[in-house]
């Protein structure tokens, strides 16, 4: 239950990619037939991603993943003297890129969020300046699943002539990603959060937006991202985009074993209710915010999340404490801290994230395992012993 860290490949994705490693391989820039075959496959995948985003194929730039897409959006647009507005709950791919931009003479404002983990439009409006060139706010938060009011935020940015970028990495396949409805000028995707391979991704760049490349080399991706295309990976991303689009449209042919977003939300709610019915001094972080269907961030007071993650792992349940990208770090989650959680409660929070392949039986198992592990850890902790002594 750690699908926000990475998702498995759907079988259809593997099947689509297989020939491009074996008999059908080629460099998409080659003139011969193998090259043409690879080029056609890349073009087809570009159309599929454009179909998911409701944009033109030429507006899709293939990258190596969400981190590169975020960096390309920010570094590709901003120069000395520009003002960037982002938020304190962004993924490190945006936060650390923004910090690096400060060193290059870009002014950066990090917006706060509400206790539910939402960025308010009025807060953005108050921070806009005449030199604000870009606003970058994520669509769905990777730790809490909270869905940001991107359309309203984009409108506010456009009202002063700024561009709007959204990191939609954790929203792909979970929410409609129509860039016209969302009103964004740039949008990041990552393959391995949407059942395509790790090391694949895309950046939507509206046609009117001029982007400087971060790398220099050939003229691939219309000069915006040089380097020989990862043909098999791009084909996988295209297939995953097709499946995501069909899944959102409620098309049951979107994969025999894949759950729909509605089914996932039902499983996630059952999981939360099942666990919280058995544990006291526990709750849902961002529970009152609109959330993507698969994500649940739970706190269990008087428990160290790291110990809980290990205890559950030993029982065969994979979950995450804070975000997986910072595992090993001893700092509490920057997202939960920005929401105003105490350090103790941030350190007592874990994330369970379901995939489209999660089964009802697995939910049952988690409902049995999590309360038992929490109870055991509370018994072992000095704080927990104290609580038991008081209550007995
Ligand atoms: C919201 C968000 N943005 C960006 C990324 C980075 O994507 P990638 O792992 O493809 O570099 C992640 C990965 O966890 C993410 O959750």
GROMACS .gro file of C-alpha atoms in nm, residues 81-83 85 107 125-134 157 160-162:
model
   19
   81UNK     CA    1   1.462   3.946  -1.178
   82UNK     CA    2   1.159   3.717  -1.226
   83UNK     CA    3   0.932   3.630  -0.935
   85UNK     CA    4   0.532   3.177  -0.642
  107UNK     CA    5   1.269   3.600  -0.622
  125UNK     CA    6  -0.367   3.681  -0.484
  126UNK     CA    7  -0.201   3.869  -0.199
  127UNK     CA    8   0.143   3.741  -0.304
  128UNK     CA    9   0.123   3.825  -0.677
  129UNK     CA   10   0.356   4.105  -0.796
  130UNK     CA   11   0.401   4.285  -1.127
  131UNK     CA   12   0.713   4.072  -1.197
  132UNK     CA   13   0.549   3.737  -1.106
  133UNK     CA   14   0.632   3.525  -1.411
  134UNK     CA   15   0.526   3.183  -1.288
  157UNK     CA   16  -0.211   3.394  -1.189
  160UNK     CA   17  -0.176   3.950  -1.356
  161UNK     CA   18  -0.019   3.799  -1.668
  162UNK     CA   19   0.173   3.520  -1.491
   0.00000   0.00000   0.00000
